[in-house]
mmCIF file of C-alpha atoms and ligand atoms in Angstrom:
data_model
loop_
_atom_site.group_PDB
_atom_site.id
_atom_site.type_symbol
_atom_site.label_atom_id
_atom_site.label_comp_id
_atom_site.label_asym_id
_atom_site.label_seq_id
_atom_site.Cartn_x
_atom_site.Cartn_y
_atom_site.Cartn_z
ATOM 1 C CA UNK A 259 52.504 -14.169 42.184
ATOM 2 C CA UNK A 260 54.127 -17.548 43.890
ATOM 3 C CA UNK A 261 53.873 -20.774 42.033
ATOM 4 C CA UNK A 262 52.654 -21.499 45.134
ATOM 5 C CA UNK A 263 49.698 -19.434 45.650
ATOM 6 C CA UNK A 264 45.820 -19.988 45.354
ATOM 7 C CA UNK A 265 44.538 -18.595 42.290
ATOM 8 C CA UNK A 266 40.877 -18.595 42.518
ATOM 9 C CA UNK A 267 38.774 -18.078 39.142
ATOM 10 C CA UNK A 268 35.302 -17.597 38.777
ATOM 11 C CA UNK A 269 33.669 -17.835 35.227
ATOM 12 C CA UNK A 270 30.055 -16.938 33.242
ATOM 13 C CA UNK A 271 28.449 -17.003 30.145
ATOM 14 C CA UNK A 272 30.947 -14.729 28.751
ATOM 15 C CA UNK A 273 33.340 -17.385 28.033
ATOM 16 C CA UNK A 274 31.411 -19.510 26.534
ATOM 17 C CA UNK A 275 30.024 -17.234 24.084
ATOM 18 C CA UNK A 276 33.109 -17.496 21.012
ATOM 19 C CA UNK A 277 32.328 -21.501 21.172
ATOM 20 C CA UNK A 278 28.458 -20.318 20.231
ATOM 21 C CA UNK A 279 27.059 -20.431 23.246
ATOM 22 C CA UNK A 280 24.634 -17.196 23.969
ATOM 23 C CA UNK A 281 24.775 -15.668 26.981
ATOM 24 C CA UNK A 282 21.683 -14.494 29.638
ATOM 25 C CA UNK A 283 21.637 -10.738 29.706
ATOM 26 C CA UNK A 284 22.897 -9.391 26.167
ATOM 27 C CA UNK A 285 20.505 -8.166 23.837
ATOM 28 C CA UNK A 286 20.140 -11.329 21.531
ATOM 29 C CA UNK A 287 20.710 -13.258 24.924
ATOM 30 C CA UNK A 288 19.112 -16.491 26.455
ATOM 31 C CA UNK A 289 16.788 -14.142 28.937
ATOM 32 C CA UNK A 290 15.427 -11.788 25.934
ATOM 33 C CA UNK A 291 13.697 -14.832 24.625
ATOM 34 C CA UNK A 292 13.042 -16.628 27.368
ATOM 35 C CA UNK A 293 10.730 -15.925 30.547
ATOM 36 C CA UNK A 294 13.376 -16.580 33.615
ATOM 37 C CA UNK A 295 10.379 -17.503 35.957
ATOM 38 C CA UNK A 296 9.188 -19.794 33.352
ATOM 39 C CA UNK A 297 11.701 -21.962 32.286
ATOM 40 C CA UNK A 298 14.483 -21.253 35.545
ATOM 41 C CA UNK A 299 12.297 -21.683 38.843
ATOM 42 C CA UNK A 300 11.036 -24.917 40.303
ATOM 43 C CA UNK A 301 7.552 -23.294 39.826
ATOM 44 C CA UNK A 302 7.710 -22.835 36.485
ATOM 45 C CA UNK A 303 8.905 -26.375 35.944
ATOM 46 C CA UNK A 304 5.687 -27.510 38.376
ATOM 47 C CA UNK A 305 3.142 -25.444 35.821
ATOM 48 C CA UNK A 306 5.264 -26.420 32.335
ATOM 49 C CA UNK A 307 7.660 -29.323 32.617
ATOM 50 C CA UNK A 308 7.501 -30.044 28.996
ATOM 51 C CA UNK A 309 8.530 -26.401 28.030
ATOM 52 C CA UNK A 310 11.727 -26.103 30.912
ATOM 53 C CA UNK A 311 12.898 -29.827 29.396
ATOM 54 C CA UNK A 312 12.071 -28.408 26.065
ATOM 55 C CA UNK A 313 14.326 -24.782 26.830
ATOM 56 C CA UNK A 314 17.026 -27.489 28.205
ATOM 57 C CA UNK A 315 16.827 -30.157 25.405
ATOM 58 C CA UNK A 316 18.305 -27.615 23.254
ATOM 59 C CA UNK A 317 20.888 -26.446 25.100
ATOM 60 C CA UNK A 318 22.200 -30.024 25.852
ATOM 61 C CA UNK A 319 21.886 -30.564 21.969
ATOM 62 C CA UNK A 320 23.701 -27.510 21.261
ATOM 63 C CA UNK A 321 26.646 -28.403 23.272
ATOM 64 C CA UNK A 322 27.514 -31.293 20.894
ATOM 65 C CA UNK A 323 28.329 -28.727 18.264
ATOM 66 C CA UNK A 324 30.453 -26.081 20.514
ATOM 67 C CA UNK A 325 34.039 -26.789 21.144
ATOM 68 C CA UNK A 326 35.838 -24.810 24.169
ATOM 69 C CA UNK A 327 37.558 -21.528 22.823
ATOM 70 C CA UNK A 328 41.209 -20.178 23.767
ATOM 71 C CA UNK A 329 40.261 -18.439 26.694
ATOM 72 C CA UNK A 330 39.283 -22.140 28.328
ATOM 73 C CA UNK A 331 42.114 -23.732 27.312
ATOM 74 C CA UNK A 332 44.237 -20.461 28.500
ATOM 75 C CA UNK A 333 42.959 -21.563 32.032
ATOM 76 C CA UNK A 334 43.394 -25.590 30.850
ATOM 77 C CA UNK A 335 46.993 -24.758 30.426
ATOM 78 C CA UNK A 336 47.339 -22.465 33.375
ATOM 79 C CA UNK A 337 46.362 -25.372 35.301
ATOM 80 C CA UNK A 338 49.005 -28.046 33.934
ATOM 81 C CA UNK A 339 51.748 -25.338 34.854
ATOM 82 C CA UNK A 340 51.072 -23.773 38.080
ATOM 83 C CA UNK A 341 52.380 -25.698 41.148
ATOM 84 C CA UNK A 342 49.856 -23.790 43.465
ATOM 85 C CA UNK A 343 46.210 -24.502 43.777
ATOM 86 C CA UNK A 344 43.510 -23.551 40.767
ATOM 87 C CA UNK A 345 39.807 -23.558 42.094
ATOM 88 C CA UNK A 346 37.911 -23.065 39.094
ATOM 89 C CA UNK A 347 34.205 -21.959 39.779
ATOM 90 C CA UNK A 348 31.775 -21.647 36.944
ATOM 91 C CA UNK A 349 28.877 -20.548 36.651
ATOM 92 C CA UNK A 350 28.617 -22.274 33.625
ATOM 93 C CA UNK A 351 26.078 -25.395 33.150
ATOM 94 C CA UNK A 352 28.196 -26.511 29.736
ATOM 95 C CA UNK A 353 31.110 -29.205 30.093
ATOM 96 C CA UNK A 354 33.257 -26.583 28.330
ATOM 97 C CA UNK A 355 35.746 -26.333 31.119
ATOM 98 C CA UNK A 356 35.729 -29.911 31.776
ATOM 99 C CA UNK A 357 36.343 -30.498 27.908
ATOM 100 C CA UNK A 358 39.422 -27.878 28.171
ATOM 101 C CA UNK A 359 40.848 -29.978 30.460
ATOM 102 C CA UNK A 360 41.296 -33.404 28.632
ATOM 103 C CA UNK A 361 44.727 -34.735 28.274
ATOM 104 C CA UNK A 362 45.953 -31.913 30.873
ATOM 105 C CA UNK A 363 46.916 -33.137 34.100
ATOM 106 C CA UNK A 364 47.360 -30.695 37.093
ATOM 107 C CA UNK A 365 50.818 -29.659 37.888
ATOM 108 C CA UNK A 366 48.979 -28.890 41.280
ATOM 109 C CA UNK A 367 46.029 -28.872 43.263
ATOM 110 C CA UNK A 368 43.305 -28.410 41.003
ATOM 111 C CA UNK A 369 39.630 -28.665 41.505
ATOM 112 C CA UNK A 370 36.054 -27.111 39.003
ATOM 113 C CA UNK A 371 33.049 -26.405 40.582
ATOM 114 C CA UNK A 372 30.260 -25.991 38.270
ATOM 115 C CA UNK A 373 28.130 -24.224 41.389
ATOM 116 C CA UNK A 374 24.618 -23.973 39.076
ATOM 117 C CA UNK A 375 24.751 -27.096 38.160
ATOM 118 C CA UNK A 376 25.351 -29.195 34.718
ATOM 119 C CA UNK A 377 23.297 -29.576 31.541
ATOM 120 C CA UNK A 378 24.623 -33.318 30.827
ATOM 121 C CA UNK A 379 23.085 -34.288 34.499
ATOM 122 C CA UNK A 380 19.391 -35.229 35.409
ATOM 123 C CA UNK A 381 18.039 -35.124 38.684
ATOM 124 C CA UNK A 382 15.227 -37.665 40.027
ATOM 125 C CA UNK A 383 13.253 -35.599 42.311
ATOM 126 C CA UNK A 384 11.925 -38.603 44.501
ATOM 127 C CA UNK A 385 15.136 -39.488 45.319
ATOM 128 C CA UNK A 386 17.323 -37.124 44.626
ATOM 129 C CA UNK A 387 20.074 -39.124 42.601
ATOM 130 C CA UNK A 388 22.050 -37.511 40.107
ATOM 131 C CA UNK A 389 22.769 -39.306 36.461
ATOM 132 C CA UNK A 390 24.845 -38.498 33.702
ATOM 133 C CA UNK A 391 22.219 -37.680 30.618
ATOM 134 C CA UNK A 392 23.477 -36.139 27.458
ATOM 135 C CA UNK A 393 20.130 -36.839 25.361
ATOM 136 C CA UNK A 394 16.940 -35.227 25.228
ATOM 137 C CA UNK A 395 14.594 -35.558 28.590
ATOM 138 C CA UNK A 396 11.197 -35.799 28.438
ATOM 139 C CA UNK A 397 8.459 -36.521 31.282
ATOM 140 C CA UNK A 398 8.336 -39.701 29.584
ATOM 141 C CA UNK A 399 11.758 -41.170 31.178
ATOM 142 C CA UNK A 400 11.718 -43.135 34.358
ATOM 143 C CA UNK A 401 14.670 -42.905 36.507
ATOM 144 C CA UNK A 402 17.037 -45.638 36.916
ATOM 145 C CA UNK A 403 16.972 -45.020 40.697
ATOM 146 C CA UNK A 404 13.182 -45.397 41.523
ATOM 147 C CA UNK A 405 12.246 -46.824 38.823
ATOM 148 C CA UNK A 406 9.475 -44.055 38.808
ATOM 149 C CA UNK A 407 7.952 -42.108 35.444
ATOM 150 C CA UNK A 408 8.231 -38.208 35.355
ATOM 151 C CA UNK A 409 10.734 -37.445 38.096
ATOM 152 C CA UNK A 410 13.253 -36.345 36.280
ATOM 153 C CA UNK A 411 14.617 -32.864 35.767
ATOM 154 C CA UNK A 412 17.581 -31.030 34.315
ATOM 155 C CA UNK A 413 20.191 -30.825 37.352
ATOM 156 C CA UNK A 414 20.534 -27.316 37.208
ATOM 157 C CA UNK A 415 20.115 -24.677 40.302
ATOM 158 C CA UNK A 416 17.258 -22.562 38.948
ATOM 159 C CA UNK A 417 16.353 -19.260 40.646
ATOM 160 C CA UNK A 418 15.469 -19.613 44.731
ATOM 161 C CA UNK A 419 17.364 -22.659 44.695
ATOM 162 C CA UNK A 420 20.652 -23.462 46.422
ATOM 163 C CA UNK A 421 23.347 -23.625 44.436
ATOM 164 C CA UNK A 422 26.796 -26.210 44.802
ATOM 165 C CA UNK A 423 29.844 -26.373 46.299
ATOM 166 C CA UNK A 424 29.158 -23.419 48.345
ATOM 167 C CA UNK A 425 31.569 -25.127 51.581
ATOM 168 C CA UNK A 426 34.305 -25.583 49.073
ATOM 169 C CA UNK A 427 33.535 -22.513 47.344
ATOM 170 C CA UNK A 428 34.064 -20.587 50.891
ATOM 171 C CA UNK A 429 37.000 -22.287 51.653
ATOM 172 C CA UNK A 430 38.606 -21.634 48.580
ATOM 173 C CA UNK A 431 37.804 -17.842 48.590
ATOM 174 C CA UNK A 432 39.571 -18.047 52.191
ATOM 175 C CA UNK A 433 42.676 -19.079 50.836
ATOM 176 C CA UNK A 434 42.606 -17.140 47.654
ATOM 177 C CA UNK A 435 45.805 -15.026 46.615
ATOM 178 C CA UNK A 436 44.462 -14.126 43.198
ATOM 179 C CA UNK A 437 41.074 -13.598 42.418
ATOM 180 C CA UNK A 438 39.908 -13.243 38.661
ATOM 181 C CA UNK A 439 36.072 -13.057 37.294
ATOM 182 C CA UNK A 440 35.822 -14.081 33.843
ATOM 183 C CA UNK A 441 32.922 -13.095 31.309
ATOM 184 C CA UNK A 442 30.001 -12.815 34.256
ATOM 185 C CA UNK A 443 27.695 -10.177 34.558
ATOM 186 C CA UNK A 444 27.933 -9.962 38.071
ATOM 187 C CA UNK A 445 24.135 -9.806 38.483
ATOM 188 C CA UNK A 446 23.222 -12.915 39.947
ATOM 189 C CA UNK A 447 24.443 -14.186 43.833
ATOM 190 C CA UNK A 448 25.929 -15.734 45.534
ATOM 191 C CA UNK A 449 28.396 -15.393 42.837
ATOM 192 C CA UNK A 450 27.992 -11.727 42.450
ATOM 193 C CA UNK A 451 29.143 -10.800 46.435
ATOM 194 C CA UNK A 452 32.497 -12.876 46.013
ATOM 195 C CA UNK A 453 34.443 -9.865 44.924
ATOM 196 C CA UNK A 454 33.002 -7.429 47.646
ATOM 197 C CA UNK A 455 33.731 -10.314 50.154
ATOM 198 C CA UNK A 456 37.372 -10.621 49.013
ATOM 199 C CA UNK A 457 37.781 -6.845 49.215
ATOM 200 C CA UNK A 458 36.549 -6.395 52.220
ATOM 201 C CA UNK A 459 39.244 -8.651 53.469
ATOM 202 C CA UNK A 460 41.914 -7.295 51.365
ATOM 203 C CA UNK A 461 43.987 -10.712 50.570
ATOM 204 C CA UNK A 462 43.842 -11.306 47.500
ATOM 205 C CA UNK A 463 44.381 -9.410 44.433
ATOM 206 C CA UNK A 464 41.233 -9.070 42.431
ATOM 207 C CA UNK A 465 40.991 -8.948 38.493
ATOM 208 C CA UNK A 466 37.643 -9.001 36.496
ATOM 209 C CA UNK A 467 38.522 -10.109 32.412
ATOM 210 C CA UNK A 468 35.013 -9.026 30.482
ATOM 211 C CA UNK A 469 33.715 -7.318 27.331
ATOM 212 C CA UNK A 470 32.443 -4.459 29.770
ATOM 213 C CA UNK A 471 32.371 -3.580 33.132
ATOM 214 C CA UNK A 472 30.018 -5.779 34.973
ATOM 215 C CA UNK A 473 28.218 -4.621 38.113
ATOM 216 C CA UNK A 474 30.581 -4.717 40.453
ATOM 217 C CA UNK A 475 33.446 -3.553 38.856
ATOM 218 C CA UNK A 476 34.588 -0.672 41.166
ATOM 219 C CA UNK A 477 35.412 -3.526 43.728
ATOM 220 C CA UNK A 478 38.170 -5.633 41.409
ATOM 221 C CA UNK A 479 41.718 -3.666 41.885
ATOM 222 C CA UNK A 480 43.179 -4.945 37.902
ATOM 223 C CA UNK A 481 40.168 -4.574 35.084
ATOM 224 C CA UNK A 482 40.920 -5.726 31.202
ATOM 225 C CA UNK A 483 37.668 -5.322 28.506
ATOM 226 C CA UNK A 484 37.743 -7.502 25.766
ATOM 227 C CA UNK A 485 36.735 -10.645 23.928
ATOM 228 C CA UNK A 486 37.644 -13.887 26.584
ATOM 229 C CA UNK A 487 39.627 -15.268 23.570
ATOM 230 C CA UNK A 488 42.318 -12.569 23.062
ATOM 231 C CA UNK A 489 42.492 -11.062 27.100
ATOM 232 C CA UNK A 490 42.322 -14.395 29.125
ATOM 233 C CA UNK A 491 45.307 -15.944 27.361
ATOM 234 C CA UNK A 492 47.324 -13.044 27.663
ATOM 235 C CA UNK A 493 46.268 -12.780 31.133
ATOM 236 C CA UNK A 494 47.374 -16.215 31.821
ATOM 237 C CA UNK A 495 50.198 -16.567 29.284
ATOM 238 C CA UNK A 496 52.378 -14.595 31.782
ATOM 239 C CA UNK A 497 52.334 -17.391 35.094
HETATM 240 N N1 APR B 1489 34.217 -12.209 26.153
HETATM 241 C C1 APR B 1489 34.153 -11.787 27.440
HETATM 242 N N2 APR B 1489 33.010 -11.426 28.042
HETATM 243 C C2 APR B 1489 31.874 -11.511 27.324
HETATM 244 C C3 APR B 1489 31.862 -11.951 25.985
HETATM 245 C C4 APR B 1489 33.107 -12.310 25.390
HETATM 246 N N3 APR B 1489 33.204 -12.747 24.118
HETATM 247 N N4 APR B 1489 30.587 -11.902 25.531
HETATM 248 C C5 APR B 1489 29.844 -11.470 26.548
HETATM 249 N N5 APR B 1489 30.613 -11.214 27.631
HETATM 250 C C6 APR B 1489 30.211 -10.724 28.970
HETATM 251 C C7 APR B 1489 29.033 -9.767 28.934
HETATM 252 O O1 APR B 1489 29.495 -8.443 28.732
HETATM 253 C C8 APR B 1489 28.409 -9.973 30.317
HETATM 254 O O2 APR B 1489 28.988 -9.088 31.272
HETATM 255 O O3 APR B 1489 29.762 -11.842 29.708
HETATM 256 C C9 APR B 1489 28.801 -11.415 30.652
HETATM 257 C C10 APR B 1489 27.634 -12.390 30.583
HETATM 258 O O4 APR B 1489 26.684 -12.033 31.551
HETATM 259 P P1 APR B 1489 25.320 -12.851 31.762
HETATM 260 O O5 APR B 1489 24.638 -13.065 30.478
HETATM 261 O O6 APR B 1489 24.565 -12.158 32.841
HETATM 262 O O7 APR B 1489 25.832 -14.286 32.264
HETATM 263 P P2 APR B 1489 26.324 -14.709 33.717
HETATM 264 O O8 APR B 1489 26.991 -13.589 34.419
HETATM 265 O O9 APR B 1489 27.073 -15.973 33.554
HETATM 266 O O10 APR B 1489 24.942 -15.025 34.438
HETATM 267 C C11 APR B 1489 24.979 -15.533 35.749
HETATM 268 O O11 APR B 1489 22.634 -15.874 35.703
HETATM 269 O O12 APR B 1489 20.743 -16.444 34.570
HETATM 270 C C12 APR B 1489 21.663 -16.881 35.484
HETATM 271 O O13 APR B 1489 22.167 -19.071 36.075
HETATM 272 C C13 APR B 1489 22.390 -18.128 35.061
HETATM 273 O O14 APR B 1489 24.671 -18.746 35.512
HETATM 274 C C14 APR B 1489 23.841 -17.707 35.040
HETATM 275 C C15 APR B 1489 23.858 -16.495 35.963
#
């Protein structure tokens, strides 16, 4: 690698989960106890609002006692060494990433997508208008925007919904000289079909850092298992 190259990193629930954050798929996971078409589609939130901004009251609560773990700051510290570009995508809708990055600045071009969205932002439905929120949310509220009652919703891309950044996202895969998937699943897209793009194009160099193989393992040329907090630093530590 160049300090000048594009290092494009895309992150999941696996990272988070040493802070205390529990993932979707794993046994004990966020999806075992919860019904995905109930609390992450727009219908479910048109049949049950009270129960999705019940399911996302406590995650936003839960974030104030989570701290971000050694494999974000590994990337935190990547980024306020490498003179190349950093295009951090997450799939992540904690601020544990953005946390990470306090008191670093860049040494390059650096830029975080959070591409489903962000648990400390509400979304007025009327208008559209995204807010910073980091209490609980309740069909009580009235938005600051329309000054309506009941419009607004967690700001998170639920399932058949379009998720974020997805121009940037492109462009940054484009220039990517370095790929590297940290603690996803691979299970959900658009997310899921970056690796298979980038190896079909055969740029970059692709690396997947996870407990296990995820789905589309085959397609990532360097693979590491382990906990985020031991294999992501020493991934890093070396650039
Ligand atoms: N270190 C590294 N990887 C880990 C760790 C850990 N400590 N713990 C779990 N993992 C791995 C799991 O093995 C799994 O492959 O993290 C992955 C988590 O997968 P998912 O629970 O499916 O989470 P994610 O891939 O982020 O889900 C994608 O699905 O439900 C939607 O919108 C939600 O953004 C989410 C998307």
């Amino acid at each position: 690698m160049r300090n000048t190259d594009t290092i494009v990193i895309l992150t999941g629930a696996g990272i988070s989960a040493e802070s205390g954050l529990q993932t979707f798929r794993a046994e004990d996971g966020l999806w075992c106890g919860h019904k995905v078409e109930e609390v992450a589609t727009p219908e479910g939130f048109a049949r049950n609002p009270q129960k999705v901004q019940q399911f996302y009251n406590m995650r936003r609560a839960q974030l104030q006692d989570v701290s971000p773990n050694a494999a974000h700051q590994a990337i935190a510290g990547l980024a306020g060494r490498w003179r190349g570009e950093i295009v951090l995508i997450t799939q992540n809708v904690d601020d544990l990433h953005q946390r990470a990055m306090e008191g670093v600045t860049p040494k390059g071009n650096y830029a975080c997508y959070p591409m489903h969205g962000s648990l400390k932002r509400v979304r007025c439905t009327a208008s559209e208008e995204v807010s910073e929120w980091d209490s609980d949310l309740s069909a009580e509220h009235t938005c600051l925007c329309c000054n309506l009652r009941g419009t607004l919703r967690p700001d998170i891309v639920w399932f058949g919904e379009m998720p974020y950044f997805l121009e940037e996202i492109g462009a940054a895969l484009d220039r990517a000289t370095l790929f590297v998937s940290i603690g996803t699943s691979g299970s959900v897209y658009p997310a899921a079909g970056f690796v298979q793009q980038l190896r079909l194009e055969k740029r970059a160099h692709l690396v997947e850092l996870n407990l296990e193989p995820s789905a589309g393992s085959q397609y990532f040329h360097e693979r590491h298992y382990g906990k985020a907090t031991e294999i992501v630093p020493v991934f890093f530590g070396g650039m």
